[in-house]
Short mmCIF file of C-alpha atoms and ligand atoms in Angstrom, two decimals:
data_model
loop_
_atom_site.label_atom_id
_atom_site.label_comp_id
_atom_site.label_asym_id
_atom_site.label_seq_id
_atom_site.Cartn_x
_atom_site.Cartn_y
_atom_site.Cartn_z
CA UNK A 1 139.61 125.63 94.12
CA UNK A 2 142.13 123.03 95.00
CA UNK A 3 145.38 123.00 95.38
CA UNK A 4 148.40 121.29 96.66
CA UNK A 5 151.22 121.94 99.65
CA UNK A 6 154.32 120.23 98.51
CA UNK A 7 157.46 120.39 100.88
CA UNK A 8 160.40 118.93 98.49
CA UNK A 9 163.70 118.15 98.58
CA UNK A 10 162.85 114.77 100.34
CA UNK A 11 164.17 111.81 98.17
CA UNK A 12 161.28 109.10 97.61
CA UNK A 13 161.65 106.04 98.79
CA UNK A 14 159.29 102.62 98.96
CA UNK A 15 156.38 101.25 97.06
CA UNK A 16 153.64 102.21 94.88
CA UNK A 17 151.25 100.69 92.97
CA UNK A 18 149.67 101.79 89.70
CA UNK A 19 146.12 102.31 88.68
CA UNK A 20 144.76 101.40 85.17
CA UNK A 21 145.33 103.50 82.31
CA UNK A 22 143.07 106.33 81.40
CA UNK A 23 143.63 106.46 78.26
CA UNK A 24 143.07 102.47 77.64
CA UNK A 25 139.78 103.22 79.65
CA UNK A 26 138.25 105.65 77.99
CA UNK A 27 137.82 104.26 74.41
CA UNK A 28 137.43 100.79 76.11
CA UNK A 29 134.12 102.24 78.04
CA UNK A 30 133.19 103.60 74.69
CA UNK A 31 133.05 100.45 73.69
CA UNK A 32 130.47 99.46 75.26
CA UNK A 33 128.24 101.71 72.69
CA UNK A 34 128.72 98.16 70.23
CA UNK A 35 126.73 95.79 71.46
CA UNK A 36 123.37 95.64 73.28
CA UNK A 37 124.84 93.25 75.56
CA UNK A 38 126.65 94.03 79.00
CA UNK A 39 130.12 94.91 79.14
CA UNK A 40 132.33 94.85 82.35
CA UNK A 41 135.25 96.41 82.58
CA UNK A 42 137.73 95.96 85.39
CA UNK A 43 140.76 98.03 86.85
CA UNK A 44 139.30 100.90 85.75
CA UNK A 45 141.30 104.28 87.20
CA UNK A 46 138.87 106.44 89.35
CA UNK A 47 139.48 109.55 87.55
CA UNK A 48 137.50 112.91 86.35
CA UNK A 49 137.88 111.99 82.89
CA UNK A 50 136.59 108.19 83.77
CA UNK A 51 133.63 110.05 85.67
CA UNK A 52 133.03 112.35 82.37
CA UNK A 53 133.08 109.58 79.99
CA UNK A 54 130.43 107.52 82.36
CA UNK A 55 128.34 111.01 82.38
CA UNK A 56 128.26 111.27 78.34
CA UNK A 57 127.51 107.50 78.28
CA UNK A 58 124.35 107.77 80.65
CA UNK A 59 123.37 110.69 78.85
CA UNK A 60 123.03 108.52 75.88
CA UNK A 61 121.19 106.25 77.90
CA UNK A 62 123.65 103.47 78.74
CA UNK A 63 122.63 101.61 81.49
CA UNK A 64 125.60 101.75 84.39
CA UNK A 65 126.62 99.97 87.74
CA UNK A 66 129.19 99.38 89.24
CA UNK A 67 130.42 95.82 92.01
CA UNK A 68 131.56 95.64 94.82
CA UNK A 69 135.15 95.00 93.06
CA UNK A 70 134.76 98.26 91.50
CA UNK A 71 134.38 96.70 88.30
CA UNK A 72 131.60 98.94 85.84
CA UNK A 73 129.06 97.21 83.56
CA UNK A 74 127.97 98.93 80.98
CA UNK A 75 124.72 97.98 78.75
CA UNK A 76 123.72 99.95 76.03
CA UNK A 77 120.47 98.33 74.96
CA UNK A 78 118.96 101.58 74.88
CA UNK A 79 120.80 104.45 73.35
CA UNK A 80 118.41 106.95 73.09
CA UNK A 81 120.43 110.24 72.59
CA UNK A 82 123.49 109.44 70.01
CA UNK A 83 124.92 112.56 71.11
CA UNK A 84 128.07 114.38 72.59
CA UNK A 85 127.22 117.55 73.33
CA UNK A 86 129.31 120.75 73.55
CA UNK A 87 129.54 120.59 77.06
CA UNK A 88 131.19 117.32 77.33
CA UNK A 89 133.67 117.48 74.44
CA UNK A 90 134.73 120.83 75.92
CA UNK A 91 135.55 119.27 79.01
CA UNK A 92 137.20 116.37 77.61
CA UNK A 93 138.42 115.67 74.24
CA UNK A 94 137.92 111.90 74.26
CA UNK A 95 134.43 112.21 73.94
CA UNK A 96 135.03 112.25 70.61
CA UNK A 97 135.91 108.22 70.91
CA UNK A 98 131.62 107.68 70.61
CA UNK A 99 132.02 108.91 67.37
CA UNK A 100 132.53 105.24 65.60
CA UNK A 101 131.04 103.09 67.64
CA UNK A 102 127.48 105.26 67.59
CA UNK A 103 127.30 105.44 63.82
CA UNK A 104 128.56 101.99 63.27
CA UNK A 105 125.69 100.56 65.83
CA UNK A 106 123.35 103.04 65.26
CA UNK A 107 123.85 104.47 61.75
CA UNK A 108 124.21 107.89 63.37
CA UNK A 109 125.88 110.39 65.86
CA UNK A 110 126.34 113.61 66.71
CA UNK A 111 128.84 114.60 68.48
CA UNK A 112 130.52 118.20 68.74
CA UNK A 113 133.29 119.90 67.16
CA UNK A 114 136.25 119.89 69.48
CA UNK A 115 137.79 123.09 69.00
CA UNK A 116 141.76 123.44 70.09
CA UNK A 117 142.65 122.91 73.55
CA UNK A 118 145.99 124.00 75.86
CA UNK A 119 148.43 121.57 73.77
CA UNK A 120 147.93 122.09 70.62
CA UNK A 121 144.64 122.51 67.70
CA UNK A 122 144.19 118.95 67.52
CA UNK A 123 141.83 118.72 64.72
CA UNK A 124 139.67 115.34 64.09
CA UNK A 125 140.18 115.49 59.71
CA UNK A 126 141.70 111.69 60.01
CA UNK A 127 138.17 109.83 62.09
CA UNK A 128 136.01 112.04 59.69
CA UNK A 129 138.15 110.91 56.26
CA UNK A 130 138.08 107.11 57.67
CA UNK A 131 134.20 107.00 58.56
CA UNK A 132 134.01 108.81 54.68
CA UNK A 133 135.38 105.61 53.59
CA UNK A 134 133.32 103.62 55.23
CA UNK A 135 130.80 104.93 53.46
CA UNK A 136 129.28 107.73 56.23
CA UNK A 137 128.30 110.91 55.08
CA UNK A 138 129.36 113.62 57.31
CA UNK A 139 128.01 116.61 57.57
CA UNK A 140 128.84 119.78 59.80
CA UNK A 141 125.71 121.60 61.26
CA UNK A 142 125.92 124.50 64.02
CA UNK A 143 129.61 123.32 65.62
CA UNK A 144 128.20 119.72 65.43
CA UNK A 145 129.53 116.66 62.97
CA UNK A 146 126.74 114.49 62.16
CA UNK A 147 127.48 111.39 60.98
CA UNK A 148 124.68 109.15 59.38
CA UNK A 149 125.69 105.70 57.07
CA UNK A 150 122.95 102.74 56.77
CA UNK A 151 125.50 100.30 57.36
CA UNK A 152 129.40 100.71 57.34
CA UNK A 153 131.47 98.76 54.59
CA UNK A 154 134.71 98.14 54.89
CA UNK A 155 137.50 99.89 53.33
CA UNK A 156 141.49 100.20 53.04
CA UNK A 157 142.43 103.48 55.01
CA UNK A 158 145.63 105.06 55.18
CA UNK A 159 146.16 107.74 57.88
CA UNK A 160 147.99 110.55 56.72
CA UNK A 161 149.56 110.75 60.56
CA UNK A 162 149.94 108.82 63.40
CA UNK A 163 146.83 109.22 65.52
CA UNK A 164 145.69 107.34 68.44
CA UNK A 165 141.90 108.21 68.92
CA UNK A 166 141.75 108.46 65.08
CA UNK A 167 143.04 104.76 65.36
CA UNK A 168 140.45 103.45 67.85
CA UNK A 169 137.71 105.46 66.87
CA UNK A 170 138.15 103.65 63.26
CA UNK A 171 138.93 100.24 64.60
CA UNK A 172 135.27 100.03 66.70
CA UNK A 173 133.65 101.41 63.56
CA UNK A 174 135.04 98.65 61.38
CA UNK A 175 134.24 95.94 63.95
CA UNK A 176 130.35 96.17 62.59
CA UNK A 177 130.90 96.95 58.62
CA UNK A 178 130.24 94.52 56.13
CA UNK A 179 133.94 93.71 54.81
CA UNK A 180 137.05 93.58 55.84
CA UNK A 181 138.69 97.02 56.82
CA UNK A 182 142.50 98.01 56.66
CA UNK A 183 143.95 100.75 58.68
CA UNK A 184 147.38 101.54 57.41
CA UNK A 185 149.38 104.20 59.41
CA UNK A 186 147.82 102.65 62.57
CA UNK A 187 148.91 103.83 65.81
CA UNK A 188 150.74 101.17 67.71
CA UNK A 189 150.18 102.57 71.30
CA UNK A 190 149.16 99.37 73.98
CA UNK A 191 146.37 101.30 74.76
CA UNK A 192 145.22 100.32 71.01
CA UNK A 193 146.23 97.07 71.69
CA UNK A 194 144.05 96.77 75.05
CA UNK A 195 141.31 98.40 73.15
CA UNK A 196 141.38 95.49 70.38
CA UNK A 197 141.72 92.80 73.05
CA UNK A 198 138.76 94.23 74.62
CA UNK A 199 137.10 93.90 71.11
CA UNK A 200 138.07 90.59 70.38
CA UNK A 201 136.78 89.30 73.87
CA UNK A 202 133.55 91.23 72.75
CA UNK A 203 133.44 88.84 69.01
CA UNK A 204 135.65 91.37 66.72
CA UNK A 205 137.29 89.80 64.05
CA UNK A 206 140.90 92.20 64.44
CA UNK A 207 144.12 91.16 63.74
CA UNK A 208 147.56 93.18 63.67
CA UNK A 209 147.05 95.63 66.75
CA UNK A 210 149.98 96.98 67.99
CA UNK A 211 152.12 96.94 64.35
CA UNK A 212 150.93 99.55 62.16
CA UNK A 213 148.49 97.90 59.60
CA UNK A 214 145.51 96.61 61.72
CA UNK A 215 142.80 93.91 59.91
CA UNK A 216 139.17 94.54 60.43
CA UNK A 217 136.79 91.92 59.56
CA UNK A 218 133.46 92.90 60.24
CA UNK A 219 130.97 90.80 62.08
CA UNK A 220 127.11 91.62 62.69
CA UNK A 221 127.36 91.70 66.23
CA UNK A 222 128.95 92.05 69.41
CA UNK A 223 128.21 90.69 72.52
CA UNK A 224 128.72 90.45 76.16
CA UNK A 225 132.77 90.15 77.60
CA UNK A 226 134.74 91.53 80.60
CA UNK A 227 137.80 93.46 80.47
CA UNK A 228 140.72 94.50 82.33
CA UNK A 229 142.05 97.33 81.57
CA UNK A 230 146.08 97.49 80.92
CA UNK A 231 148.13 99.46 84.17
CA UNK A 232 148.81 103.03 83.14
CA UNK A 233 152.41 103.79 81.61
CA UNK A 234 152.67 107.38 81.83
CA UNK A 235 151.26 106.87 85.36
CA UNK A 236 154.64 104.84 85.84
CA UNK A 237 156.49 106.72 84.06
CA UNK A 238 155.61 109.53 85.86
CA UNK A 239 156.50 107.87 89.21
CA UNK A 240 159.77 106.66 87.81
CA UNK A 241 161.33 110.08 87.24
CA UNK A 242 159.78 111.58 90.34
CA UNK A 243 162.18 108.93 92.42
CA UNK A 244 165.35 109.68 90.13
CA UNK A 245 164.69 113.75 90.35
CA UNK A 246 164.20 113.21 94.29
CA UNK A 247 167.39 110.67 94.07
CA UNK A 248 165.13 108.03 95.92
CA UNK A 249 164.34 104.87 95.09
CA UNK A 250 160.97 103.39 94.28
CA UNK A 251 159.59 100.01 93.01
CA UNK A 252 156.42 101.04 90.43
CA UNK A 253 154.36 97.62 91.10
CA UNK A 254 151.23 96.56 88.62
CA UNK A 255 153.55 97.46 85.81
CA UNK A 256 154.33 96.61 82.20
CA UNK A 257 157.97 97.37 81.81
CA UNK A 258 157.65 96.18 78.27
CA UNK A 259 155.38 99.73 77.29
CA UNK A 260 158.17 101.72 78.80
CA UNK A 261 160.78 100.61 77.17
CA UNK A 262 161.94 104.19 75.56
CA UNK A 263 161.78 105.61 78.84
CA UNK A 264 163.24 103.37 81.00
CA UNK A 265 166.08 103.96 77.98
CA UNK A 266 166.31 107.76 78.66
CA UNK A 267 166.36 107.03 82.59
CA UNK A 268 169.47 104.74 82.37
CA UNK A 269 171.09 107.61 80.40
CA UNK A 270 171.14 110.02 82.94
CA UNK A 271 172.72 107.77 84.75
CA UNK A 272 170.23 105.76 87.62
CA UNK A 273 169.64 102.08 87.86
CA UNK A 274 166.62 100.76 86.60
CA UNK A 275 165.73 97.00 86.88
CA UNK A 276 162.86 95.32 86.19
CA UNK A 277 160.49 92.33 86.48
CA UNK A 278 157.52 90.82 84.73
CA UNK A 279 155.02 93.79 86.38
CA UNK A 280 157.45 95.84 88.27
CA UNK A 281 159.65 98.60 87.94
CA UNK A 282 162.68 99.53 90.47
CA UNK A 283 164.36 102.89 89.96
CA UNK A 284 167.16 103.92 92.09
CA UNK A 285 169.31 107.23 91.67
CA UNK A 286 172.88 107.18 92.86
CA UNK A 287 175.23 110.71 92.52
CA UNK A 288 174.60 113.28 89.89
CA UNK A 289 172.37 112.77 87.03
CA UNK A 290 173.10 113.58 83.64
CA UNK A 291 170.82 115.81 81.44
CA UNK A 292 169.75 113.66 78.11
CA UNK A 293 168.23 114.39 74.80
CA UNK A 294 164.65 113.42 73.53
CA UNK A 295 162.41 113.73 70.84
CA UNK A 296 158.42 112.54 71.15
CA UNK A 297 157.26 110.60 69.01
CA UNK A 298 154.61 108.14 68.41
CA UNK A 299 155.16 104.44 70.03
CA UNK A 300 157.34 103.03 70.72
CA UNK A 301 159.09 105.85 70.70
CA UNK A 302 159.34 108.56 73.57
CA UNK A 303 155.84 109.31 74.56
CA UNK A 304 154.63 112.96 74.44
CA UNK A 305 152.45 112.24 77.72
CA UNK A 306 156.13 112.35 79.34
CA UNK A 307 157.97 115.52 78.15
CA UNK A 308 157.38 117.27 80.78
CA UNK A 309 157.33 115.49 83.38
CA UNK A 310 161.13 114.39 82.29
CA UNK A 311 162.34 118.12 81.36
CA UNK A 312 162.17 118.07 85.06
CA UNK A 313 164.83 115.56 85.89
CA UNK A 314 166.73 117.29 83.09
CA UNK A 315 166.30 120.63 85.18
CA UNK A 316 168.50 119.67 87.67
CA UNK A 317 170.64 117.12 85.98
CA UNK A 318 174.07 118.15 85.04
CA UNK A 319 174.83 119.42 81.48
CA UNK A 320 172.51 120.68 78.92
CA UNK A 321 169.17 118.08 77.36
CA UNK A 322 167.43 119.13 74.76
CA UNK A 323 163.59 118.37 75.08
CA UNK A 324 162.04 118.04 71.36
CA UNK A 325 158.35 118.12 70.93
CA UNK A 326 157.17 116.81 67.70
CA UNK A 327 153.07 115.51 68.40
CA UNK A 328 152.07 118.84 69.70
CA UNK A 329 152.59 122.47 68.72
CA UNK A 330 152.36 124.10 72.34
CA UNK A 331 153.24 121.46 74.87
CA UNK A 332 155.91 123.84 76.42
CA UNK A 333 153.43 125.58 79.30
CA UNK A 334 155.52 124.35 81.99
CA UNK A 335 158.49 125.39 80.91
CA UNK A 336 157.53 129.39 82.08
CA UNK A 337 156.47 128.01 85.48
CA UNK A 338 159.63 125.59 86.01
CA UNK A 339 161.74 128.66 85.55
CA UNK A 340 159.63 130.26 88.23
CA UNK A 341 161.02 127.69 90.24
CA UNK A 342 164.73 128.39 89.30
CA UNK A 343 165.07 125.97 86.10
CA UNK A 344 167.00 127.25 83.52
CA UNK A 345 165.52 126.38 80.03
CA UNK A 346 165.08 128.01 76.59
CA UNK A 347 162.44 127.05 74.23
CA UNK A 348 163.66 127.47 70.66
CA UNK A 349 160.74 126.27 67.89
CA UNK A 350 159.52 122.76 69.42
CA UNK A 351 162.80 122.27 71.43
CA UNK A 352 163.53 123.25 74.85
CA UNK A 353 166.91 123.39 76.17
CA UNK A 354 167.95 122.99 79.58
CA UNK A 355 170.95 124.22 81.45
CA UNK A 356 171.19 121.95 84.48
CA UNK A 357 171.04 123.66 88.00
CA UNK A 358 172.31 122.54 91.31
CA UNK A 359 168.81 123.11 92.99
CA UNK A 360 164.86 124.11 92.44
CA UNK A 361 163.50 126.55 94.67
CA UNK A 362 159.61 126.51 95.80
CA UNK A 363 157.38 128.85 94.54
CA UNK A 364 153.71 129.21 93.70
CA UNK A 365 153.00 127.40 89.95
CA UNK A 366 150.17 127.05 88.21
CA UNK A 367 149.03 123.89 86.24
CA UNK A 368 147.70 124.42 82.89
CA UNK A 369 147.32 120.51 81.17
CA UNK A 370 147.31 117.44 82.61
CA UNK A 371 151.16 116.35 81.74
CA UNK A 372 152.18 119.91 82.63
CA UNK A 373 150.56 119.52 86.16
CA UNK A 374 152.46 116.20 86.84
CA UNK A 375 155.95 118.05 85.93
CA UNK A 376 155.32 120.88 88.20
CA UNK A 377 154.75 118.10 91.12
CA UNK A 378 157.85 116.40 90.30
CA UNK A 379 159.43 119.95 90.37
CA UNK A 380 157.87 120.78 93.88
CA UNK A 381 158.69 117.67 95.49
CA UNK A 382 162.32 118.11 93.76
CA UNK A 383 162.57 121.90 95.22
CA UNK A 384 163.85 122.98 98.24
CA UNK A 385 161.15 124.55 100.31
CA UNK A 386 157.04 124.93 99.29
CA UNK A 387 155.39 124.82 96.33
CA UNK A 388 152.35 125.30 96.03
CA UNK A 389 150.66 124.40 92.30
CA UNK A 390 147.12 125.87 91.70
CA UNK A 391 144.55 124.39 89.25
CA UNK A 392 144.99 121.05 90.10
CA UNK A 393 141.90 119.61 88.42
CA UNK A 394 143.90 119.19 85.73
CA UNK A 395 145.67 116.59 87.81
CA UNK A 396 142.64 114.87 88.61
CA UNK A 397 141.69 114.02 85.65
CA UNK A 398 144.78 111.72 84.87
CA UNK A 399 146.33 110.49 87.92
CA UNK A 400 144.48 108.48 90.81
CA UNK A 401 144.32 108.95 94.57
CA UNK A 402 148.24 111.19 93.26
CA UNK A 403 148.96 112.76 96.34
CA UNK A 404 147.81 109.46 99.36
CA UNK A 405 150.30 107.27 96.71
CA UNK A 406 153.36 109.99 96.24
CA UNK A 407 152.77 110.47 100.37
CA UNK A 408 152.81 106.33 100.84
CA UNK A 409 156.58 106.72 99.18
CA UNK A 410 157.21 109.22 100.99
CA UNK A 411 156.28 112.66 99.73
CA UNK A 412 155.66 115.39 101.92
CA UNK A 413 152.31 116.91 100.16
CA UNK A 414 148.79 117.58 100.60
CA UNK A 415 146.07 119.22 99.46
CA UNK A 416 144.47 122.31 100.98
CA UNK A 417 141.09 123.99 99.73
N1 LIG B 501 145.88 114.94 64.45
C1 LIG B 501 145.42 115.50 63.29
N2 LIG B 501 144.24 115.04 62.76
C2 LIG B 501 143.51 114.06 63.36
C3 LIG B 501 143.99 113.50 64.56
C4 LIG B 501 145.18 113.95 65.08
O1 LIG B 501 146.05 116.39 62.71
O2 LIG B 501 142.45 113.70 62.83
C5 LIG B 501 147.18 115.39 65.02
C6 LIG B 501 147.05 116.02 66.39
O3 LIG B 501 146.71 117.39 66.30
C7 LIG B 501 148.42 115.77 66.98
C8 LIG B 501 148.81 114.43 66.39
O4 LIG B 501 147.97 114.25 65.26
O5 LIG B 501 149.30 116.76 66.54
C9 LIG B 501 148.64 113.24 67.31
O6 LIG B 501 147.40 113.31 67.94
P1 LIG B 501 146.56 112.02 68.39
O7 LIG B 501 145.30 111.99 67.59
O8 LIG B 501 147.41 110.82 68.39
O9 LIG B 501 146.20 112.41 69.87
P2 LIG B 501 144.86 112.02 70.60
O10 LIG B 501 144.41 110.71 70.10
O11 LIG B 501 143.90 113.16 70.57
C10 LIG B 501 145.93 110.65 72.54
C11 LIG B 501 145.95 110.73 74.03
C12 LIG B 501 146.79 111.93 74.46
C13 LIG B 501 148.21 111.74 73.90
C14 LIG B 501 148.15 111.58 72.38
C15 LIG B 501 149.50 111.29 71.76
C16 LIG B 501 143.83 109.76 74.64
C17 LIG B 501 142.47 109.93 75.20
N3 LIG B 501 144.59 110.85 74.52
O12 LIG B 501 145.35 111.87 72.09
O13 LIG B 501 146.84 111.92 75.88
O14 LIG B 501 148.99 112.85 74.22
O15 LIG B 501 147.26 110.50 72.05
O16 LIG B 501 150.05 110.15 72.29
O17 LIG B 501 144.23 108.66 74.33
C18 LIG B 501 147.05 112.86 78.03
O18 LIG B 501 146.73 111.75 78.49
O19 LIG B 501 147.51 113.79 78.73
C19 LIG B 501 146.89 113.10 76.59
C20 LIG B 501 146.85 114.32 76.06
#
C-alpha cells in the first residue's frame, strides 16, 4: 500500500495550477446516461473516483474513448445493464448519481443501497421521495432500489434538506419528464450549476441553477454537446491554506475565486493576504496567524469538503477556533491523528476546539476520508520533521497528480510503496 514521505516545515512558495472538479465530473459523466448521442466532456480530473465512475458506465454498456486532449466521449446508445452494483457503490458513493438519469431514459434502474460510509450515514430518502413524485415506483429488493416509471412527469418537489446529489440526481431526471418540474430546497453548489450548463448545452429546458428553486421543463430528448468541466474549489481551497499554514505564498491558477468566496473570507481572518483575479488566487502569509471560527454549511456558505483541511491552519494559529460541523455527523477523524502530531483540539458534540500551538511535530498518521487525508498533508508539510500518512488511496480519489503539484511549489514529499 501507498504512502507518502513528507518533510515539513518548508513554507510553499510559487505556482500551481488546478485540475477540474470531481465532484462537477462525476454527475456530469453521468450525464451522459440521457441521450443516445455522444457526449464530450473536457477538463476532466484524472482521479480514482473519475476512473470508477467510467468503470460503472462501461459496465452499463456506454461506449468510451478518450482524445488526444484528454477529453472523454461518452455514448450511451446501448445501455444494456441499468445497474450499479454493490461493488461500485461501496467503493464510491456517487454511483448513486445513475440513479435519475437511467430511469428517466430507460424507465428503470437498479442501483444498490449505499449503506453509511466514514463521514457520516448519508442516507438517499430525498432522490427516492423526488423520483416518487415523478411518478417512479420504487421498490427495495435484496440491498437493491429498483426504480421502474413508464415515463417521468413532472412535479413540484421540496427537499426537506439541502442535498447536492439529491439535487442533480433530480434535475437529470426531470430533464426527460413530461411537464415542468420544480425543485424547491435546491442545492446551490457550482458544481449544480456546471451540471445544468452541461444539460442545457445537451437541449434541457433548466432555469434557476445556482439559487435554490431550479425550473425543469421537460423535453423528449437530449442530444449530442461538449463540456468543460468547472476547476475544482476544494482543490483550491485546499492549496490555499496549505501556503498560509506553511507561511508561503502561492498563486492557485485555473481558478474561480467567485466559488470561494466564504473561504477566502475565513483566510483573511486569520490574518494573510489574499488577492485575486478573474481565474487566480494569490495567498501570502505574513507573521502569526490567528485561529478563526467556522460553521459548514451548505453554499455559499463554508464548505464541509474544507473543515479539515482548515482545522489545520487553526492548529497552529494563535488563540482558540472553533471548528463546527453541521452536514456530517462524524467528520472529526482527523482530529485524533492531528493530535498525534502535537495539535491541541477538543471535540465537543459537532464542534472542535483548537488551542493554537507554536509547532506540529511529524509522526506516522493515518488517512481515513478523502478531506481528512488532505488535512493530515497540510499538517505534515506544516510539521517539523517526517510524516508519514498511510492509506493514501483515499487521497487519490480526490486530488490529481497531489504530491508532483505540492512538490512544483515547493513541498518536500513523495511517495514510497
Ligand atoms: N442527506 C439525507 N438524505 C438524502 C441526502 C442527503 O439525509 O437523501 C443528508 C446527508 O446525510 C448529509 C446532508 O444531507 O448529512 C448533505 O448531504 P449531501 O446529499 O449534500 O451530500 P452528497 O451529495 O452525498 C456531496 C459531495 C460531498 C460533499 C457533500 C456536501 C459529491 C459527489 N459529493 O455529497 O463531497 O461533502 O455533497 O457538500 O458531490 C468529498 O468530495 O469529499 C465529498 C464527500
Amino acid at each position: 500500500m501507498d504512502r507518502l514521505l513528507i518533510e515539513g516545515g518548508i513554507p510553499l512558495n510559487g505556482e500551481v495550477y488546478v485540475s477540474g472538479a470531481k465532484n462537477a465530473a462525476l454527475p456530469i459523466l453521468c450525464a451522459a446516461l440521457l441521450t443516445e448521442e455522444t457526449l464530450t466532456v473536457s477538463n476532466v480530473p484524472h482521479l480514482r473516483d473519475v476512473t470508477t465512475m467510467l468503470t460503472l458506465l462501461g459496465q452499463m454498456g456506454v461506449q468510451i474513448s478518450v482524445d488526444e486532449k484528454r477529453s472523454i466521449q461518452l455514448t450511451a446508445a446501448n445501455v444494456v445493464h441499468p445497474e450499479a452494483t454493490y461493488e461500485m457503490v461501496k467503493t464510491m458513493r456517487a454511483s448513486v448519481l445513475v440513479l435519475g438519469p437511467l430511469v428517466a431514459r430507460l424507465g428503470q434502474a437498479r442501483v444498490s443501497l449505499p449503506g453509511g460510509c466514514a463521514i457520516g450515514l448519508r442516507p438517499v430518502d430525498q432522490h427516492l421521495k423526488g423520483l416518487q413524485a415523478m411518478g417512479a415506483s420504487i421498490s427495495m429488493e435484496q440491498g437493491y432500489m429498483v426504480a421502474r416509471a413508464d415515463r417521468l412527469k413532472g412535479a413540484r418537489i421540496r427537499l426537506d434538506l439541502v442535498t447536492v446529489t439529491g439535487t442533480e440526481n433530480l434535475m437529470m431526471a426531470a430533464t426527460l419528464a413530461r411537464g415542468t418540474s420544480i425543485l424547491e430546497n435546491a442545492a446551490k453548489e457550482p458544481e449544480v450549476v456546471d451540471l445544468a450548463q452541461c444539460l442545457i448545452a445537451m437541449g434541457a429546458r433548466i432555469s434557476g441553477a445556482g439559487t435554490d428553486v431550479i425550473t425543469i421543463e421537460g423535453v423528449e430528448r437530449l442530444h449530442a454537446a461538449s463540456h468543460q468541466v468547472m476547476p475544482d474549489r476544494i482543490e483550491t481551497g485546499t492549496f490555499l491554506v496549505a501556503a498560509a499554514a506553511t507561511g508561503g505564498s502561492v498563486r492557485v491558477t485555473g481558478a474561480r475565486p467567485e466559488t470561494l468566496t466564504a473561504v477566502l473570507e475565513k483566510l483573511r481572518e486569520t490574518g494573510v493576504r489574499i488577492e485575486t483575479g478573474s481565474d487566480w488566487i494569490q495567498v501570502q502569509a505574513s507573521g502569526v496567524l490567528k485561529a478563526v471560527n467556522f460553521s459548514t454549511a451548505p453554499y455559499p456558505d463554508f464548505p464541509t469538503d474544507m473543515q479539515a483541511q482548515f482545522m489545520v491552519l487553526n492548529t497552529v494559529a494563535q488563540g482558540q477556533g472553533i471548528a463546527k460541523e453541521t452536514i456530517f455527523e462524524n467528520r472529526f477523524m482527523h482530529v485524533q491523528e492531528l493530535c498525534r502530531l502535537g495539535a491541541h483540539i477538543e471535540v465537543q458534540g459537532n464542534k472542535a476546539i483548537t488551542h493554537g500551538v507554536p509547532h506540529l511535530e511529524g509522526a506516522s498518521v493515518m488517512a481515513t476520508d478523502l478531506r481528512a487525508s488532505a488535512s493530515l498533508v497540510i499538517a505534515g508539510l506544516v510539521a517539523r520533521g517526517t510524516t508519514t500518512v498511510d492509506r493514501i488511496y483515499h487521497l487519490d480519489r480526490g486530488y490529481e497528480a497531489i504530491e508532483e503539484k505540492l512538490s512544483r511549489i515547493g513541498a518536500r514529499i513523495r511517495r514510497v510503496h
